[in-house]
């Protein structure tokens, strides 16, 4: 395919989409020629940033938005990438599935993606393995969920005061119309941030060898099949030595986040008593806005919930997890995210034998909170729990974090001063 060529597209049929996309492909096969000797023996995506490889930071961020499987597209020093990613996955806050697709010969980003096609879902995320944009990715997911079937790709865009290292993106509203060459001088511009939501149909137009950015995306734009979501936040591309050093000095601090723990029943939803399915779920006023507000302000958002209805036989543990998955997806559809969830299905007076017991995860026990703090490497000083019961406040106290008692009303209005007034010291690490 030639740059600017017309692309015949066959869009998938219109369907009701969830916002969460469970699979992300990561381009990790480049030669990194601009880094010189720095990446001669260590592949660029797994260069150490703080206490972990760069890809580990990227994967951790993507897990916040519901990614459960990573397809790693490798080429240069493929085995070194695999070894580093396998090791890094053990330290991620959530379990993940890993798939590796090694191109048989250098094929460019488009060729690598086409070669990986057997591993790719009908709809997937794609990201560059050498850049990270600290932005609210849920805004991209929410926009993509609302796109028509004619839109085959949506890009996360970033406005830079100096876009001279990158090509820029031309737009008509949110429709991407063209990709322009790099500005000749230090000029502000909107760039492709290297994060995409893609339908597998775009692979029909991928050459066996070629560039996604030069050979595929312009044709999709010309066909009216590309849209963009403009984000804001810290952006770094480690492809040149000076920006690699910037990442090493700044990225661990930038990704230090405060954490908001929500109780569920009586906080996110009206407590109708043992809510185990969507049919009995009613959102609290301002709850979805509260989640988005916290996400926009760079907070982790977690859910911690006693679910004794499981022990009492009113619904299953699988029912509880399915409902919480739907809650997280609805949050992403609204432009926020729930990073992770803990439930306690146990109760000493339950009538289901497997769940009839005491547990320090059951609030007022601190177990659920402490589990999330450990898995996400949180600083307790910047953790806050919002609950509606005295047991929630006691659990927060036992976990060593701050608690706020919610007695009803608009949840977004309740949490706004908490979120706005408590940001982390950038000297802390995650």
mmCIF file of C-alpha atoms in Angstrom, residues 91-277:
data_model
loop_
_atom_site.group_PDB
_atom_site.id
_atom_site.type_symbol
_atom_site.label_atom_id
_atom_site.label_comp_id
_atom_site.label_asym_id
_atom_site.label_seq_id
_atom_site.Cartn_x
_atom_site.Cartn_y
_atom_site.Cartn_z
ATOM 1 C CA UNK A 91 5.421 -8.043 39.735
ATOM 2 C CA UNK A 92 2.346 -6.493 38.081
ATOM 3 C CA UNK A 93 -0.563 -5.729 40.431
ATOM 4 C CA UNK A 94 -2.963 -8.036 38.557
ATOM 5 C CA UNK A 95 -2.495 -11.372 36.848
ATOM 6 C CA UNK A 96 -2.104 -11.123 33.109
ATOM 7 C CA UNK A 97 -1.915 -13.350 30.054
ATOM 8 C CA UNK A 98 1.110 -12.932 27.801
ATOM 9 C CA UNK A 99 1.378 -13.799 24.111
ATOM 10 C CA UNK A 100 4.541 -13.184 22.091
ATOM 11 C CA UNK A 101 4.548 -12.686 18.331
ATOM 12 C CA UNK A 102 8.055 -12.606 16.865
ATOM 13 C CA UNK A 103 8.268 -11.361 13.285
ATOM 14 C CA UNK A 104 10.441 -13.728 11.176
ATOM 15 C CA UNK A 105 12.243 -10.767 9.565
ATOM 16 C CA UNK A 106 12.118 -6.988 10.058
ATOM 17 C CA UNK A 107 8.704 -5.989 8.729
ATOM 18 C CA UNK A 108 7.992 -2.557 10.198
ATOM 19 C CA UNK A 109 5.119 -1.749 12.520
ATOM 20 C CA UNK A 110 2.424 -2.598 9.948
ATOM 21 C CA UNK A 111 4.055 -5.900 8.987
ATOM 22 C CA UNK A 112 4.521 -6.896 12.620
ATOM 23 C CA UNK A 113 0.863 -6.174 13.306
ATOM 24 C CA UNK A 114 -0.294 -8.166 10.281
ATOM 25 C CA UNK A 115 1.913 -11.099 11.291
ATOM 26 C CA UNK A 116 0.326 -11.068 14.773
ATOM 27 C CA UNK A 117 -3.204 -11.215 13.355
ATOM 28 C CA UNK A 118 -3.976 -14.779 14.554
ATOM 29 C CA UNK A 119 -3.463 -13.594 18.132
ATOM 30 C CA UNK A 120 -5.539 -10.419 17.934
ATOM 31 C CA UNK A 121 -9.101 -9.970 19.107
ATOM 32 C CA UNK A 122 -11.833 -8.475 16.938
ATOM 33 C CA UNK A 123 -11.206 -5.210 18.770
ATOM 34 C CA UNK A 124 -7.975 -4.455 20.586
ATOM 35 C CA UNK A 125 -5.769 -1.759 22.013
ATOM 36 C CA UNK A 126 -2.396 -1.088 20.421
ATOM 37 C CA UNK A 127 0.425 0.941 21.901
ATOM 38 C CA UNK A 128 4.028 1.780 21.207
ATOM 39 C CA UNK A 129 6.435 0.044 23.539
ATOM 40 C CA UNK A 130 8.722 3.069 23.838
ATOM 41 C CA UNK A 131 6.331 5.858 24.857
ATOM 42 C CA UNK A 132 3.953 6.506 27.738
ATOM 43 C CA UNK A 133 1.210 9.092 28.035
ATOM 44 C CA UNK A 134 0.019 9.680 31.596
ATOM 45 C CA UNK A 135 -3.537 10.583 30.691
ATOM 46 C CA UNK A 136 -7.042 9.330 31.406
ATOM 47 C CA UNK A 137 -7.213 6.426 28.958
ATOM 48 C CA UNK A 138 -10.877 5.898 29.850
ATOM 49 C CA UNK A 139 -11.729 8.957 27.762
ATOM 50 C CA UNK A 140 -10.393 7.089 24.712
ATOM 51 C CA UNK A 141 -12.336 3.943 25.653
ATOM 52 C CA UNK A 142 -15.553 5.889 26.220
ATOM 53 C CA UNK A 143 -15.280 7.661 22.873
ATOM 54 C CA UNK A 144 -14.452 4.420 21.058
ATOM 55 C CA UNK A 145 -17.437 2.654 22.614
ATOM 56 C CA UNK A 146 -19.703 5.334 21.147
ATOM 57 C CA UNK A 147 -18.121 5.315 17.666
ATOM 58 C CA UNK A 148 -20.135 4.163 14.674
ATOM 59 C CA UNK A 149 -19.206 1.024 12.760
ATOM 60 C CA UNK A 150 -17.557 3.159 10.071
ATOM 61 C CA UNK A 151 -14.813 4.158 12.509
ATOM 62 C CA UNK A 152 -12.161 1.432 12.438
ATOM 63 C CA UNK A 153 -9.610 3.181 14.616
ATOM 64 C CA UNK A 154 -9.421 5.809 17.324
ATOM 65 C CA UNK A 155 -6.141 7.385 18.404
ATOM 66 C CA UNK A 156 -5.152 9.049 21.641
ATOM 67 C CA UNK A 157 -3.768 12.458 20.755
ATOM 68 C CA UNK A 158 -1.447 14.722 22.703
ATOM 69 C CA UNK A 159 -0.835 18.463 22.329
ATOM 70 C CA UNK A 160 2.843 19.361 22.692
ATOM 71 C CA UNK A 161 4.402 22.822 22.931
ATOM 72 C CA UNK A 162 7.195 21.499 20.702
ATOM 73 C CA UNK A 163 6.106 18.876 18.171
ATOM 74 C CA UNK A 164 9.236 19.074 16.013
ATOM 75 C CA UNK A 165 10.263 15.481 16.785
ATOM 76 C CA UNK A 166 6.954 14.128 15.542
ATOM 77 C CA UNK A 167 4.533 14.314 12.674
ATOM 78 C CA UNK A 168 1.345 16.166 13.528
ATOM 79 C CA UNK A 169 -2.306 15.220 13.203
ATOM 80 C CA UNK A 170 -4.842 17.285 11.287
ATOM 81 C CA UNK A 171 -8.468 17.096 12.411
ATOM 82 C CA UNK A 172 -11.991 18.159 11.618
ATOM 83 C CA UNK A 173 -13.688 17.927 14.998
ATOM 84 C CA UNK A 174 -12.639 14.517 16.249
ATOM 85 C CA UNK A 175 -12.247 13.069 12.745
ATOM 86 C CA UNK A 176 -8.634 12.689 11.682
ATOM 87 C CA UNK A 177 -8.221 14.019 8.168
ATOM 88 C CA UNK A 178 -4.472 13.788 7.573
ATOM 89 C CA UNK A 179 -1.017 13.334 9.034
ATOM 90 C CA UNK A 180 1.447 16.160 8.412
ATOM 91 C CA UNK A 181 5.243 16.074 8.382
ATOM 92 C CA UNK A 182 7.305 17.235 11.340
ATOM 93 C CA UNK A 183 7.356 21.002 11.813
ATOM 94 C CA UNK A 184 10.698 22.461 10.811
ATOM 95 C CA UNK A 185 11.150 24.368 14.061
ATOM 96 C CA UNK A 186 9.984 24.152 17.664
ATOM 97 C CA UNK A 187 6.293 24.560 16.907
ATOM 98 C CA UNK A 188 3.315 23.515 18.994
ATOM 99 C CA UNK A 189 1.167 20.755 17.550
ATOM 100 C CA UNK A 190 -1.105 17.786 18.175
ATOM 101 C CA UNK A 191 0.619 14.423 17.777
ATOM 102 C CA UNK A 192 -0.285 10.749 17.707
ATOM 103 C CA UNK A 193 0.473 9.603 21.270
ATOM 104 C CA UNK A 194 0.946 5.966 20.235
ATOM 105 C CA UNK A 195 -2.242 4.578 21.837
ATOM 106 C CA UNK A 196 -4.989 3.176 19.620
ATOM 107 C CA UNK A 197 -8.318 1.374 19.721
ATOM 108 C CA UNK A 198 -8.444 -0.693 16.516
ATOM 109 C CA UNK A 199 -10.840 -3.056 14.793
ATOM 110 C CA UNK A 200 -9.190 -6.092 13.251
ATOM 111 C CA UNK A 201 -10.613 -4.992 9.879
ATOM 112 C CA UNK A 202 -7.738 -2.510 9.554
ATOM 113 C CA UNK A 203 -5.352 -5.453 9.140
ATOM 114 C CA UNK A 204 -6.823 -6.063 5.689
ATOM 115 C CA UNK A 205 -4.947 -2.947 4.631
ATOM 116 C CA UNK A 206 -1.671 -3.711 6.386
ATOM 117 C CA UNK A 207 1.217 -4.658 4.072
ATOM 118 C CA UNK A 208 3.534 -7.564 4.853
ATOM 119 C CA UNK A 209 6.256 -4.969 5.261
ATOM 120 C CA UNK A 210 5.685 -1.314 6.015
ATOM 121 C CA UNK A 211 4.861 1.372 8.530
ATOM 122 C CA UNK A 212 1.545 1.663 10.321
ATOM 123 C CA UNK A 213 2.090 5.401 10.665
ATOM 124 C CA UNK A 214 3.072 6.074 7.039
ATOM 125 C CA UNK A 215 1.385 3.321 5.027
ATOM 126 C CA UNK A 216 -1.861 2.514 6.860
ATOM 127 C CA UNK A 217 -3.124 5.365 9.031
ATOM 128 C CA UNK A 218 -3.129 8.019 6.262
ATOM 129 C CA UNK A 219 -5.230 5.717 4.064
ATOM 130 C CA UNK A 220 -7.662 5.100 6.906
ATOM 131 C CA UNK A 221 -7.904 8.849 7.498
ATOM 132 C CA UNK A 222 -8.609 9.434 3.796
ATOM 133 C CA UNK A 223 -11.390 6.839 4.004
ATOM 134 C CA UNK A 224 -12.964 8.670 6.958
ATOM 135 C CA UNK A 225 -12.327 5.712 9.253
ATOM 136 C CA UNK A 226 -10.101 7.354 11.917
ATOM 137 C CA UNK A 227 -11.005 9.515 14.884
ATOM 138 C CA UNK A 228 -9.000 10.976 17.728
ATOM 139 C CA UNK A 229 -9.405 11.741 21.425
ATOM 140 C CA UNK A 230 -7.276 14.577 22.797
ATOM 141 C CA UNK A 231 -5.761 13.853 26.189
ATOM 142 C CA UNK A 232 -3.592 15.859 28.565
ATOM 143 C CA UNK A 233 -0.766 14.905 30.875
ATOM 144 C CA UNK A 234 2.881 13.879 30.981
ATOM 145 C CA UNK A 235 4.153 12.360 27.713
ATOM 146 C CA UNK A 236 7.540 10.717 27.228
ATOM 147 C CA UNK A 237 9.101 8.869 24.296
ATOM 148 C CA UNK A 238 12.337 7.118 25.285
ATOM 149 C CA UNK A 239 13.599 6.867 21.692
ATOM 150 C CA UNK A 240 16.361 9.434 22.152
ATOM 151 C CA UNK A 241 18.955 9.602 24.975
ATOM 152 C CA UNK A 242 17.768 12.890 26.483
ATOM 153 C CA UNK A 243 14.159 11.694 26.792
ATOM 154 C CA UNK A 244 15.310 8.362 28.200
ATOM 155 C CA UNK A 245 17.029 10.322 30.950
ATOM 156 C CA UNK A 246 13.885 12.393 31.460
ATOM 157 C CA UNK A 247 11.915 9.175 31.938
ATOM 158 C CA UNK A 248 14.461 7.828 34.399
ATOM 159 C CA UNK A 249 14.342 11.002 36.477
ATOM 160 C CA UNK A 250 10.636 11.807 36.290
ATOM 161 C CA UNK A 251 8.461 8.811 35.392
ATOM 162 C CA UNK A 252 8.427 7.006 38.772
ATOM 163 C CA UNK A 253 7.352 10.229 40.489
ATOM 164 C CA UNK A 254 4.792 11.110 37.812
ATOM 165 C CA UNK A 255 3.138 7.703 38.201
ATOM 166 C CA UNK A 256 2.939 8.017 41.967
ATOM 167 C CA UNK A 257 -0.795 8.227 42.526
ATOM 168 C CA UNK A 258 -3.027 8.785 45.519
ATOM 169 C CA UNK A 259 -5.722 6.147 45.927
ATOM 170 C CA UNK A 260 -9.444 6.412 46.569
ATOM 171 C CA UNK A 261 -11.094 3.292 48.012
ATOM 172 C CA UNK A 262 -14.868 3.135 47.606
ATOM 173 C CA UNK A 263 -17.172 0.908 49.579
ATOM 174 C CA UNK A 264 -19.854 -0.246 47.163
ATOM 175 C CA UNK A 265 -23.380 -0.664 48.537
ATOM 176 C CA UNK A 266 -24.561 2.641 49.984
ATOM 177 C CA UNK A 267 -21.778 4.600 48.278
ATOM 178 C CA UNK A 268 -21.591 3.791 44.563
ATOM 179 C CA UNK A 269 -25.122 2.384 44.510
ATOM 180 C CA UNK A 270 -28.217 2.563 46.647
ATOM 181 C CA UNK A 271 -28.151 -0.298 49.128
ATOM 182 C CA UNK A 272 -31.274 -2.348 48.447
ATOM 183 C CA UNK A 273 -29.861 -5.209 50.502
ATOM 184 C CA UNK A 274 -27.669 -7.973 49.062
ATOM 185 C CA UNK A 275 -27.326 -6.535 45.564
ATOM 186 C CA UNK A 276 -26.043 -9.406 43.434
ATOM 187 C CA UNK A 277 -27.150 -8.463 39.913
#
